[in-house]
Amino acid sequence: MSLPRLIATDLDGTLLDAEGALSPLTRRALRLVSEAGAVTS
């Protein structure tokens, strides 16, 4: 199984919480995929 090489996100309320911040879970997920070699944008 190949891993994703690009993780694309948007900021329409699905990535950020109501206060406009990343949740700890989202922050960790983005860090883990970045450490695995995926580009996040």
mmCIF file of N, CA and C in Angstrom:
data_model
loop_
_atom_site.group_PDB
_atom_site.id
_atom_site.type_symbol
_atom_site.label_atom_id
_atom_site.label_comp_id
_atom_site.label_asym_id
_atom_site.label_seq_id
_atom_site.Cartn_x
_atom_site.Cartn_y
_atom_site.Cartn_z
ATOM 1 N N MET A 1 0.849 -1.177 0.000
ATOM 2 C CA MET A 1 0.000 0.000 0.000
ATOM 3 C C MET A 1 0.895 1.240 0.000
ATOM 4 N N SER A 2 0.641 2.158 -0.904
ATOM 5 C CA SER A 2 1.431 3.385 -0.925
ATOM 6 C C SER A 2 0.780 4.445 -0.044
ATOM 7 N N LEU A 3 1.617 5.264 0.545
ATOM 8 C CA LEU A 3 1.135 6.338 1.412
ATOM 9 C C LEU A 3 0.832 7.584 0.588
ATOM 10 N N PRO A 4 -0.082 8.435 1.063
ATOM 11 C CA PRO A 4 -0.350 9.687 0.358
ATOM 12 C C PRO A 4 0.908 10.545 0.311
ATOM 13 N N ARG A 5 1.092 11.247 -0.792
ATOM 14 C CA ARG A 5 2.237 12.139 -0.911
ATOM 15 C C ARG A 5 1.839 13.590 -0.722
ATOM 16 N N LEU A 6 0.546 13.873 -0.812
ATOM 17 C CA LEU A 6 0.056 15.236 -0.649
ATOM 18 C C LEU A 6 -1.229 15.193 0.152
ATOM 19 N N ILE A 7 -1.322 16.031 1.165
ATOM 20 C CA ILE A 7 -2.544 16.205 1.947
ATOM 21 C C ILE A 7 -3.002 17.639 1.712
ATOM 22 N N ALA A 8 -4.120 17.806 1.020
ATOM 23 C CA ALA A 8 -4.654 19.143 0.740
ATOM 24 C C ALA A 8 -5.810 19.416 1.693
ATOM 25 N N THR A 9 -5.830 20.593 2.255
ATOM 26 C CA THR A 9 -6.875 20.961 3.207
ATOM 27 C C THR A 9 -7.462 22.312 2.833
ATOM 28 N N ASP A 10 -8.595 22.621 3.412
ATOM 29 C CA ASP A 10 -9.175 23.952 3.265
ATOM 30 C C ASP A 10 -9.521 24.479 4.649
ATOM 31 N N LEU A 11 -9.886 25.715 4.708
ATOM 32 C CA LEU A 11 -10.117 26.351 6.008
ATOM 33 C C LEU A 11 -11.570 26.792 6.165
ATOM 34 N N ASP A 12 -12.513 26.007 5.668
ATOM 35 C CA ASP A 12 -13.914 26.422 5.701
ATOM 36 C C ASP A 12 -14.666 25.951 6.939
ATOM 37 N N GLY A 13 -13.956 25.649 7.989
ATOM 38 C CA GLY A 13 -14.622 25.173 9.195
ATOM 39 C C GLY A 13 -14.441 23.688 9.416
ATOM 40 N N THR A 14 -13.817 22.999 8.475
ATOM 41 C CA THR A 14 -13.581 21.568 8.673
ATOM 42 C C THR A 14 -12.202 21.303 9.270
ATOM 43 N N LEU A 15 -11.240 22.162 9.021
ATOM 44 C CA LEU A 15 -9.901 21.982 9.578
ATOM 45 C C LEU A 15 -9.738 22.752 10.881
ATOM 46 N N LEU A 16 -10.275 23.950 10.917
ATOM 47 C CA LEU A 16 -10.163 24.808 12.099
ATOM 48 C C LEU A 16 -11.413 24.697 12.962
ATOM 49 N N ASP A 17 -11.244 24.907 14.248
ATOM 50 C CA ASP A 17 -12.410 24.888 15.134
ATOM 51 C C ASP A 17 -13.128 26.237 15.086
ATOM 52 N N ALA A 18 -14.139 26.396 15.902
ATOM 53 C CA ALA A 18 -14.954 27.617 15.897
ATOM 54 C C ALA A 18 -14.141 28.862 16.234
ATOM 55 N N GLU A 19 -13.031 28.693 16.921
ATOM 56 C CA GLU A 19 -12.186 29.831 17.289
ATOM 57 C C GLU A 19 -11.067 30.076 16.281
ATOM 58 N N GLY A 20 -11.054 29.297 15.193
ATOM 59 C CA GLY A 20 -10.052 29.478 14.161
ATOM 60 C C GLY A 20 -8.715 28.828 14.465
ATOM 61 N N ALA A 21 -8.710 27.833 15.347
ATOM 62 C CA ALA A 21 -7.470 27.162 15.739
ATOM 63 C C ALA A 21 -7.526 25.686 15.354
ATOM 64 N N LEU A 22 -6.353 25.079 15.246
ATOM 65 C CA LEU A 22 -6.262 23.639 15.018
ATOM 66 C C LEU A 22 -6.451 22.914 16.340
ATOM 67 N N SER A 23 -7.235 21.856 16.321
ATOM 68 C CA SER A 23 -7.374 21.043 17.527
ATOM 69 C C SER A 23 -6.085 20.260 17.737
ATOM 70 N N PRO A 24 -5.831 19.823 18.947
ATOM 71 C CA PRO A 24 -4.638 19.004 19.186
ATOM 72 C C PRO A 24 -4.609 17.743 18.305
ATOM 73 N N LEU A 25 -5.755 17.132 18.078
ATOM 74 C CA LEU A 25 -5.825 15.932 17.246
ATOM 75 C C LEU A 25 -5.453 16.250 15.794
ATOM 76 N N THR A 26 -5.991 17.348 15.265
ATOM 77 C CA THR A 26 -5.677 17.749 13.891
ATOM 78 C C THR A 26 -4.208 18.122 13.767
ATOM 79 N N ARG A 27 -3.700 18.853 14.734
ATOM 80 C CA ARG A 27 -2.280 19.240 14.731
ATOM 81 C C ARG A 27 -1.392 17.990 14.720
ATOM 82 N N ARG A 28 -1.745 17.006 15.528
ATOM 83 C CA ARG A 28 -0.957 15.768 15.589
ATOM 84 C C ARG A 28 -1.044 15.016 14.266
ATOM 85 N N ALA A 29 -2.238 14.928 13.693
ATOM 86 C CA ALA A 29 -2.404 14.220 12.421
ATOM 87 C C ALA A 29 -1.571 14.864 11.325
ATOM 88 N N LEU A 30 -1.590 16.183 11.242
ATOM 89 C CA LEU A 30 -0.793 16.880 10.227
ATOM 90 C C LEU A 30 0.702 16.685 10.462
ATOM 91 N N ARG A 31 1.113 16.689 11.725
ATOM 92 C CA ARG A 31 2.524 16.464 12.034
ATOM 93 C C ARG A 31 2.946 15.062 11.634
ATOM 94 N N LEU A 32 2.116 14.073 11.920
ATOM 95 C CA LEU A 32 2.455 12.678 11.601
ATOM 96 C C LEU A 32 2.546 12.457 10.097
ATOM 97 N N VAL A 33 1.613 12.994 9.318
ATOM 98 C CA VAL A 33 1.705 12.794 7.869
ATOM 99 C C VAL A 33 2.898 13.549 7.287
ATOM 100 N N SER A 34 3.203 14.697 7.872
ATOM 101 C CA SER A 34 4.383 15.445 7.430
ATOM 102 C C SER A 34 5.665 14.666 7.730
ATOM 103 N N GLU A 35 5.751 14.099 8.915
ATOM 104 C CA GLU A 35 6.917 13.299 9.286
ATOM 105 C C GLU A 35 7.033 12.044 8.422
ATOM 106 N N ALA A 36 5.902 11.548 7.912
ATOM 107 C CA ALA A 36 5.917 10.373 7.053
ATOM 108 C C ALA A 36 6.310 10.727 5.619
ATOM 109 N N GLY A 37 6.460 12.015 5.336
ATOM 110 C CA GLY A 37 6.927 12.426 4.021
ATOM 111 C C GLY A 37 5.903 13.091 3.141
ATOM 112 N N ALA A 38 4.658 13.187 3.600
ATOM 113 C CA ALA A 38 3.640 13.850 2.785
ATOM 114 C C ALA A 38 3.790 15.360 2.879
ATOM 115 N N VAL A 39 3.474 16.024 1.789
ATOM 116 C CA VAL A 39 3.439 17.481 1.772
ATOM 117 C C VAL A 39 2.046 17.908 2.191
ATOM 118 N N THR A 40 1.940 18.868 3.080
ATOM 119 C CA THR A 40 0.631 19.372 3.481
ATOM 120 C C THR A 40 0.463 20.781 2.962
ATOM 121 N N SER A 41 -0.724 21.069 2.470
ATOM 122 C CA SER A 41 -1.007 22.422 1.977
ATOM 123 C C SER A 41 -2.451 22.777 2.214
#
